[in-house]
Tab-separated table of C-alpha atoms and ligand atoms in Angstrom:
chain	number	residue	atom	x	y	z
O	110	UNK	CA	-8.564	-14.082	-1.621
O	111	UNK	CA	-5.309	-12.039	-1.060
O	112	UNK	CA	-4.169	-13.532	2.101
O	113	UNK	CA	-4.568	-17.028	0.833
O	114	UNK	CA	-1.829	-16.667	-1.723
O	115	UNK	CA	0.356	-13.845	-0.300
O	116	UNK	CA	0.293	-13.562	3.421
O	117	UNK	CA	2.268	-15.894	5.805
O	118	UNK	CA	0.281	-18.373	7.648
O	119	UNK	CA	-1.839	-19.822	4.681
O	120	UNK	CA	-2.042	-23.585	4.474
O	121	UNK	CA	-3.602	-25.125	1.441
O	122	UNK	CA	-5.983	-27.583	3.241
O	123	UNK	CA	-7.184	-25.023	5.746
O	124	UNK	CA	-7.707	-22.466	2.885
O	125	UNK	CA	-9.851	-24.920	0.855
O	126	UNK	CA	-11.887	-25.978	3.841
O	127	UNK	CA	-12.505	-22.264	4.612
O	128	UNK	CA	-13.613	-21.731	0.995
O	129	UNK	CA	-15.912	-24.794	1.155
O	130	UNK	CA	-17.481	-23.682	4.347
O	131	UNK	CA	-18.107	-20.249	2.976
O	132	UNK	CA	-19.918	-21.647	0.061
O	133	UNK	CA	-21.883	-23.979	2.293
O	134	UNK	CA	-22.896	-20.933	4.332
O	135	UNK	CA	-24.041	-19.015	1.230
O	136	UNK	CA	-20.995	-17.095	0.008
O	137	UNK	CA	-21.192	-16.792	-3.763
O	138	UNK	CA	-18.810	-13.899	-4.644
O	139	UNK	CA	-14.992	-14.262	-4.593
O	140	UNK	CA	-12.473	-11.547	-5.190
O	141	UNK	CA	-9.043	-12.504	-6.399
O	142	UNK	CA	-6.264	-11.003	-8.551
O	143	UNK	CA	-3.671	-12.134	-10.884
O	144	UNK	CA	-1.133	-10.457	-8.558
O	145	UNK	CA	-2.064	-12.509	-5.543
O	146	UNK	CA	0.642	-15.105	-5.941
O	147	UNK	CA	1.142	-14.473	-9.679
O	148	UNK	CA	-1.969	-16.451	-10.480
O	149	UNK	CA	-1.898	-18.807	-7.473
O	150	UNK	CA	-4.965	-17.179	-5.783
O	151	UNK	CA	-6.804	-17.464	-9.180
O	152	UNK	CA	-5.907	-21.179	-9.334
O	153	UNK	CA	-7.132	-21.806	-5.821
O	154	UNK	CA	-10.504	-20.252	-6.915
O	155	UNK	CA	-10.378	-22.529	-10.085
O	156	UNK	CA	-10.205	-25.741	-7.955
O	157	UNK	CA	-12.933	-24.222	-5.604
O	158	UNK	CA	-15.231	-23.777	-8.631
O	159	UNK	CA	-14.492	-27.412	-9.796
O	160	UNK	CA	-15.367	-28.712	-6.237
O	161	UNK	CA	-18.863	-26.961	-6.462
O	162	UNK	CA	-19.988	-27.579	-10.053
O	163	UNK	CA	-23.695	-27.093	-9.343
O	164	UNK	CA	-23.461	-23.746	-7.757
O	165	UNK	CA	-23.289	-20.307	-9.501
O	166	UNK	CA	-20.311	-18.798	-7.878
O	167	UNK	CA	-19.119	-15.252	-9.016
O	168	UNK	CA	-15.639	-14.630	-10.012
O	169	UNK	CA	-13.998	-11.288	-9.758
O	170	UNK	CA	-10.243	-10.769	-10.513
O	171	UNK	CA	-7.920	-7.878	-11.401
O	172	UNK	CA	-5.398	-6.957	-14.021
O	173	UNK	CA	-2.024	-5.987	-12.395
O	174	UNK	CA	-0.518	-2.706	-13.341
O	175	UNK	CA	2.152	-3.385	-16.119
O	176	UNK	CA	4.875	-1.328	-14.172
O	177	UNK	CA	3.982	-3.373	-11.006
O	178	UNK	CA	3.602	-0.241	-9.040
O	179	UNK	CA	0.902	-0.027	-6.184
O	180	UNK	CA	-0.646	2.478	-5.942
O	181	UNK	CA	-0.582	4.236	-9.323
O	182	UNK	CA	0.692	7.887	-9.376
O	183	UNK	CA	-0.983	10.787	-11.218
O	184	UNK	CA	1.995	11.094	-13.539
O	185	UNK	CA	1.929	7.448	-14.741
O	186	UNK	CA	0.661	7.012	-18.184
O	187	UNK	CA	-2.097	4.536	-19.320
O	188	UNK	CA	0.466	3.224	-21.785
O	189	UNK	CA	2.855	2.299	-19.016
O	190	UNK	CA	0.198	0.796	-16.682
O	191	UNK	CA	-2.719	-0.617	-18.795
O	192	UNK	CA	-1.982	-0.607	-22.491
O	193	UNK	CA	-4.655	-2.276	-24.617
O	194	UNK	CA	-2.850	-5.461	-25.671
O	195	UNK	CA	-1.805	-5.958	-22.007
O	196	UNK	CA	-5.408	-5.726	-20.765
O	197	UNK	CA	-6.259	-8.392	-23.292
O	198	UNK	CA	-3.237	-10.641	-22.468
O	199	UNK	CA	-3.906	-10.606	-18.644
O	200	UNK	CA	-7.627	-11.232	-19.091
O	201	UNK	CA	-6.668	-14.257	-21.173
O	202	UNK	CA	-4.274	-15.398	-18.419
O	203	UNK	CA	-6.823	-14.950	-15.781
O	204	UNK	CA	-9.402	-16.957	-17.822
O	205	UNK	CA	-6.866	-19.795	-17.907
O	206	UNK	CA	-5.955	-19.545	-14.304
O	207	UNK	CA	-9.709	-19.512	-13.297
O	208	UNK	CA	-10.593	-22.265	-15.678
O	209	UNK	CA	-13.704	-20.247	-16.829
O	210	UNK	CA	-14.897	-19.087	-20.302
O	211	UNK	CA	-16.092	-15.743	-18.888
O	212	UNK	CA	-14.931	-13.744	-15.879
O	213	UNK	CA	-17.959	-12.250	-14.018
O	214	UNK	CA	-15.993	-9.094	-12.857
O	215	UNK	CA	-12.617	-7.990	-14.387
O	216	UNK	CA	-11.095	-5.002	-12.451
O	217	UNK	CA	-8.181	-2.699	-12.908
O	218	UNK	CA	-5.843	-3.328	-9.794
O	219	UNK	CA	-4.926	0.479	-9.614
O	220	UNK	CA	-6.454	3.542	-11.271
O	221	UNK	CA	-5.963	7.130	-12.149
O	222	UNK	CA	-9.011	9.190	-12.959
O	223	UNK	CA	-7.027	11.178	-15.612
O	224	UNK	CA	-7.329	8.131	-17.791
O	225	UNK	CA	-11.023	8.423	-17.941
O	226	UNK	CA	-11.239	9.855	-21.501
O	227	UNK	CA	-8.422	7.848	-23.142
O	228	UNK	CA	-9.731	5.503	-25.736
O	229	UNK	CA	-7.143	2.565	-25.293
O	230	UNK	CA	-8.733	0.968	-22.211
O	231	UNK	CA	-12.310	1.498	-23.560
O	232	UNK	CA	-11.367	-0.337	-26.820
O	233	UNK	CA	-9.880	-3.242	-24.982
O	234	UNK	CA	-12.684	-3.678	-22.502
O	235	UNK	CA	-15.329	-3.355	-25.192
O	236	UNK	CA	-13.612	-5.945	-27.262
O	237	UNK	CA	-13.362	-8.420	-24.376
O	238	UNK	CA	-17.057	-7.870	-23.422
O	239	UNK	CA	-18.107	-8.366	-27.009
O	240	UNK	CA	-16.209	-11.629	-27.192
O	241	UNK	CA	-18.013	-12.644	-24.003
O	242	UNK	CA	-14.782	-13.065	-22.029
O	243	UNK	CA	-15.745	-10.470	-19.457
O	244	UNK	CA	-19.254	-9.916	-18.183
O	245	UNK	CA	-18.648	-6.674	-16.097
O	246	UNK	CA	-15.831	-4.218	-15.465
O	247	UNK	CA	-14.610	-2.749	-12.232
O	248	UNK	CA	-12.034	-0.255	-10.888
O	249	UNK	CA	-10.288	-1.030	-7.645
O	250	UNK	CA	-9.652	2.362	-6.494
O	251	UNK	CA	-6.214	3.286	-4.734
O	252	UNK	CA	-6.017	3.241	-0.906
O	253	UNK	CA	-7.411	6.376	0.780
O	254	UNK	CA	-8.229	7.887	-2.773
O	255	UNK	CA	-12.024	7.159	-3.083
O	256	UNK	CA	-12.507	10.095	-5.554
O	257	UNK	CA	-9.858	9.031	-7.871
O	258	UNK	CA	-12.364	7.350	-10.251
O	259	UNK	CA	-15.345	9.529	-10.301
O	260	UNK	CA	-14.880	10.922	-13.965
O	261	UNK	CA	-14.236	7.307	-15.073
O	262	UNK	CA	-17.534	6.104	-13.472
O	263	UNK	CA	-19.353	8.699	-15.409
O	264	UNK	CA	-18.166	7.170	-18.775
O	265	UNK	CA	-20.834	4.505	-18.220
O	266	UNK	CA	-18.384	1.826	-18.974
O	267	UNK	CA	-17.658	0.738	-15.358
O	268	UNK	CA	-20.183	-1.631	-13.551
O	269	UNK	CA	-18.470	-1.859	-10.087
O	270	UNK	CA	-16.034	-0.120	-7.878
O	271	UNK	CA	-14.004	-1.725	-5.201
O	272	UNK	CA	-12.994	0.686	-2.365
O	273	UNK	CA	-11.685	0.646	1.188
O	274	UNK	CA	-14.692	1.275	3.324
O	275	UNK	CA	-14.780	0.517	7.059
O	276	UNK	CA	-15.383	2.036	10.456
O	277	UNK	CA	-12.178	4.117	9.976
O	278	UNK	CA	-12.326	4.862	6.262
O	279	UNK	CA	-15.760	6.456	5.861
O	280	UNK	CA	-14.801	8.986	3.296
O	281	UNK	CA	-16.272	7.163	0.306
O	282	UNK	CA	-19.682	8.287	1.771
O	283	UNK	CA	-18.705	11.846	0.678
O	284	UNK	CA	-18.723	11.579	-3.156
O	285	UNK	CA	-18.244	8.018	-4.403
O	286	UNK	CA	-21.275	6.368	-2.846
O	287	UNK	CA	-23.748	8.971	-3.826
O	288	UNK	CA	-22.413	8.745	-7.561
O	289	UNK	CA	-22.636	5.009	-7.578
O	290	UNK	CA	-26.147	5.172	-6.122
O	291	UNK	CA	-27.089	7.619	-8.883
O	292	UNK	CA	-25.491	5.488	-11.643
O	293	UNK	CA	-26.416	2.141	-10.246
O	294	UNK	CA	-22.739	1.112	-9.940
O	295	UNK	CA	-22.047	-1.869	-7.687
O	296	UNK	CA	-19.888	-1.074	-4.607
O	297	UNK	CA	-17.561	-3.701	-3.199
O	298	UNK	CA	-16.244	-2.682	0.285
O	299	UNK	CA	-12.825	-3.974	0.599
O	300	UNK	CA	-10.459	-4.259	3.616
O	301	UNK	CA	-13.453	-4.414	6.151
O	302	UNK	CA	-11.043	-4.853	9.021
O	303	UNK	CA	-8.527	-2.188	8.129
O	304	UNK	CA	-6.144	-5.162	7.153
O	305	UNK	CA	-6.754	-6.685	10.656
O	306	UNK	CA	-6.667	-3.765	13.209
O	307	UNK	CA	-10.605	-3.544	13.271
O	308	UNK	CA	-10.723	-7.274	14.516
O	309	UNK	CA	-9.337	-5.792	17.807
O	310	UNK	CA	-6.751	-8.503	18.046
O	311	UNK	CA	-3.673	-6.397	17.362
O	312	UNK	CA	-1.503	-4.897	20.141
O	313	UNK	CA	1.335	-2.289	20.001
O	314	UNK	CA	3.663	-5.311	19.970
O	315	UNK	CA	2.138	-7.127	17.027
O	316	UNK	CA	4.660	-7.864	14.221
O	317	UNK	CA	4.914	-9.778	10.954
O	318	UNK	CA	7.667	-11.902	9.274
O	319	UNK	CA	9.782	-9.851	6.860
O	320	UNK	CA	8.349	-11.697	3.885
O	321	UNK	CA	4.682	-10.759	4.816
O	322	UNK	CA	3.388	-7.672	3.283
O	323	UNK	CA	1.950	-6.442	6.562
O	324	UNK	CA	5.523	-6.027	7.836
O	325	UNK	CA	5.844	-3.083	5.382
O	326	UNK	CA	2.342	-1.590	6.066
O	327	UNK	CA	2.167	-1.835	9.849
O	328	UNK	CA	5.239	0.318	10.466
O	329	UNK	CA	5.404	1.671	13.901
O	330	UNK	CA	3.653	4.884	13.104
O	331	UNK	CA	0.652	3.059	11.586
O	332	UNK	CA	0.501	0.245	14.084
O	333	UNK	CA	0.536	2.434	17.137
O	334	UNK	CA	-2.193	4.815	16.030
O	335	UNK	CA	-4.294	2.023	14.558
O	336	UNK	CA	-4.234	0.049	17.726
O	337	UNK	CA	-5.295	3.094	19.827
O	338	UNK	CA	-8.153	3.888	17.607
O	339	UNK	CA	-9.290	0.250	17.543
O	340	UNK	CA	-8.984	0.068	21.365
O	341	UNK	CA	-11.208	3.212	21.613
O	342	UNK	CA	-13.953	1.119	19.857
O	343	UNK	CA	-13.956	-1.576	22.398
O	344	UNK	CA	-16.184	0.151	24.962
O	345	UNK	CA	-18.897	0.523	22.296
O	346	UNK	CA	-19.366	-3.098	21.681
O	347	UNK	CA	-22.816	-4.307	22.413
O	348	UNK	CA	-23.040	-7.311	24.855
O	349	UNK	CA	-21.814	-10.433	23.118
O	350	UNK	CA	-20.701	-8.807	19.853
O	351	UNK	CA	-16.961	-9.068	18.728
O	352	UNK	CA	-15.096	-6.245	17.069
O	353	UNK	CA	-15.135	-8.300	13.801
O	354	UNK	CA	-18.735	-8.596	13.918
O	355	UNK	CA	-19.304	-4.781	14.668
O	356	UNK	CA	-16.861	-4.080	11.785
O	357	UNK	CA	-18.864	-6.056	9.259
O	358	UNK	CA	-22.223	-5.057	10.276
O	359	UNK	CA	-21.159	-1.376	10.153
O	360	UNK	CA	-20.470	-1.855	6.456
O	361	UNK	CA	-23.629	-3.948	5.741
O	362	UNK	CA	-25.776	-1.406	7.507
O	363	UNK	CA	-25.054	1.069	4.677
O	364	UNK	CA	-27.601	0.387	1.745
O	365	UNK	CA	-25.069	1.923	-0.735
O	366	UNK	CA	-22.802	-1.043	-0.204
O	367	UNK	CA	-23.409	-4.195	-2.601
O	368	UNK	CA	-21.133	-6.477	-0.752
O	369	UNK	CA	-17.959	-6.668	1.369
O	370	UNK	CA	-15.037	-9.005	0.928
O	371	UNK	CA	-13.294	-9.887	4.243
O	372	UNK	CA	-10.134	-11.794	3.903
O	373	UNK	CA	-10.815	-15.169	5.356
O	374	UNK	CA	-8.563	-18.256	5.561
O	375	UNK	CA	-9.912	-19.998	8.601
O	376	UNK	CA	-13.236	-21.764	9.306
O	377	UNK	CA	-13.969	-20.058	12.472
O	378	UNK	CA	-13.541	-16.604	10.765
O	379	UNK	CA	-15.725	-17.749	7.779
O	380	UNK	CA	-18.505	-18.810	10.363
O	381	UNK	CA	-18.222	-15.491	12.303
O	382	UNK	CA	-18.254	-13.322	9.044
O	383	UNK	CA	-20.882	-15.227	7.218
O	384	UNK	CA	-23.204	-15.036	10.391
O	385	UNK	CA	-23.426	-11.272	9.641
O	386	UNK	CA	-25.233	-11.848	6.364
O	387	UNK	CA	-28.541	-12.141	8.161
O	388	UNK	CA	-29.797	-8.828	7.052
O	389	UNK	CA	-29.618	-7.146	10.526
O	390	UNK	CA	-27.503	-3.961	10.554
O	391	UNK	CA	-26.367	-2.250	13.660
O	392	UNK	CA	-28.639	-0.176	15.872
O	393	UNK	CA	-29.080	3.565	14.905
O	394	UNK	CA	-27.425	4.839	18.154
O	395	UNK	CA	-24.253	2.697	17.682
O	396	UNK	CA	-24.090	3.722	13.939
O	397	UNK	CA	-24.280	7.287	15.079
O	398	UNK	CA	-21.516	6.816	17.512
O	399	UNK	CA	-19.253	4.976	14.961
O	400	UNK	CA	-19.578	7.954	12.761
O	401	UNK	CA	-17.303	9.868	15.020
O	402	UNK	CA	-14.526	7.321	14.605
O	403	UNK	CA	-14.031	8.228	10.987
O	404	UNK	CA	-10.304	8.495	10.290
O	405	UNK	CA	-9.264	10.391	7.008
O	406	UNK	CA	-5.821	9.397	6.008
O	407	UNK	CA	-3.575	10.552	3.195
O	408	UNK	CA	-1.497	8.150	1.059
O	409	UNK	CA	2.025	8.049	2.322
O	410	UNK	CA	5.357	6.150	1.813
O	411	UNK	CA	4.124	3.067	3.618
O	412	UNK	CA	0.398	2.983	2.860
O	413	UNK	CA	0.880	1.265	-0.784
B	288	NAP	N1	-6.113	-3.008	-4.261
B	288	NAP	C1	-7.058	-3.942	-4.026
B	288	NAP	O1	-7.742	-4.177	-4.932
B	288	NAP	C2	-7.096	-4.620	-2.701
B	288	NAP	C3	-6.242	-4.409	-1.737
B	288	NAP	C4	-6.480	-5.012	-0.512
B	288	NAP	C5	-7.498	-6.033	-0.415
B	288	NAP	N2	-8.159	-6.357	-1.404
B	288	NAP	C6	-9.210	-7.421	-1.378
B	288	NAP	O2	-9.948	-7.305	-0.154
B	288	NAP	C7	-9.827	-8.490	0.562
B	288	NAP	C8	-9.858	-8.248	2.037
B	288	NAP	O3	-8.876	-7.386	2.448
B	288	NAP	P1	-7.704	-7.882	3.274
B	288	NAP	O4	-7.713	-9.415	3.375
B	288	NAP	O5	-6.514	-7.165	2.800
B	288	NAP	O6	-8.023	-7.351	4.757
B	288	NAP	P2	-9.168	-7.536	5.873
B	288	NAP	O7	-10.353	-8.171	5.270
B	288	NAP	O8	-9.540	-6.062	6.308
B	288	NAP	O9	-8.536	-8.206	7.053
B	288	NAP	C9	-8.104	-9.514	6.894
B	288	NAP	C10	-7.575	-9.949	8.277
B	288	NAP	O10	-8.781	-10.080	9.046
B	288	NAP	C11	-8.651	-11.351	9.798
B	288	NAP	N3	-10.073	-11.845	10.041
B	288	NAP	C12	-10.995	-12.047	9.058
B	288	NAP	N4	-12.190	-12.464	9.663
B	288	NAP	C13	-11.943	-12.274	11.001
B	288	NAP	C14	-12.640	-12.576	12.111
B	288	NAP	N5	-13.990	-12.881	12.052
B	288	NAP	N6	-12.179	-12.427	13.433
B	288	NAP	C15	-10.949	-12.107	13.534
B	288	NAP	N7	-10.116	-11.803	12.490
B	288	NAP	C16	-10.629	-11.938	11.301
B	288	NAP	C17	-7.843	-12.244	8.906
B	288	NAP	O11	-7.313	-13.229	9.839
B	288	NAP	P3	-6.299	-14.426	9.270
B	288	NAP	O12	-4.956	-13.667	9.214
B	288	NAP	O13	-6.325	-15.360	10.462
B	288	NAP	O14	-6.726	-14.938	8.054
B	288	NAP	C18	-6.937	-11.293	8.240
B	288	NAP	O15	-5.736	-11.168	9.158
B	288	NAP	C19	-8.435	-9.137	0.108
B	288	NAP	O16	-8.470	-10.401	0.470
B	288	NAP	C20	-8.528	-8.815	-1.334
B	288	NAP	O17	-9.447	-9.765	-1.962
B	288	NAP	C21	-8.079	-5.739	-2.603
């Protein structure tokens, strides 16, 4: 639910219709964050919950870093990013924005594994859990740093991890997914379309308005190499399958993945993505072929 409250091209009516359609088609898990429009995306989810009072819909949100820096850096202290009183204050704000008594999954919007053994976050999370204000805790691991949470997961205090995992970004398979399997930690695969390039709709001329986050992410260096790599996937498409469908089915073919959270704002995207929830993965030979399209990237100035 990031794009709905932060990217250009979101219209309230269309967004609400897309959410209602998703629920009609069986979607019951929604990922938002306080930072998506400073509470706006959470409020969109609040209204959605109210429009569907009879359904159990799961709310996942995130506490923004206090210093407002994405991603965090190894030298940032827990005190400057997630002090205990701040964890509590932002959880209270999210409860209000969402209009719920309890958040199903509260996540840290950035993370550094060298905070694993510090007491402050553990005390705050334990208190909120005991008060019934949060049911489960998650770490949203920084872009292209899937291992930057492994020690934290071993504390036993984290129930779910949100990580970039898609046809390009397969590196979570190395260490993170086996650990989650061993510890029974939920895995939310985010950014299934690599922010859009894996839908196959981008060209080397694609550009975004200056007030759209994607203008700062799809800098020339990133756009050109991403489009080339996405185009290289097109000959692999089975007859009648779109790139978006192949991208989602790749993720859902992996039994270590609990769910994936495509950014959806339009009914036709909702219908296409929800149709991949039929339990059918990709054929083994295609999965094998897609393995070789793994693209290991390092965080850089524009990657955020
Ligand atoms: N640090 C974090 O914790 C973090 C960071 C990033 C994302 N997230 C979460 O992950 C979610 C997904 O990531 P994302 O939205 O950044 O990227 P994404 O899901 O990889 O890509 C979203 C883009 O794909 C397009 N799209 C969706 N379904 C499509 C389909 N069937 N066919 C063609 N195009 C399709 C959307 O189109 P439109 O533009 O037309 O809507 C949008 O431009 C976010 O909304 C957010 O909840 C979390």
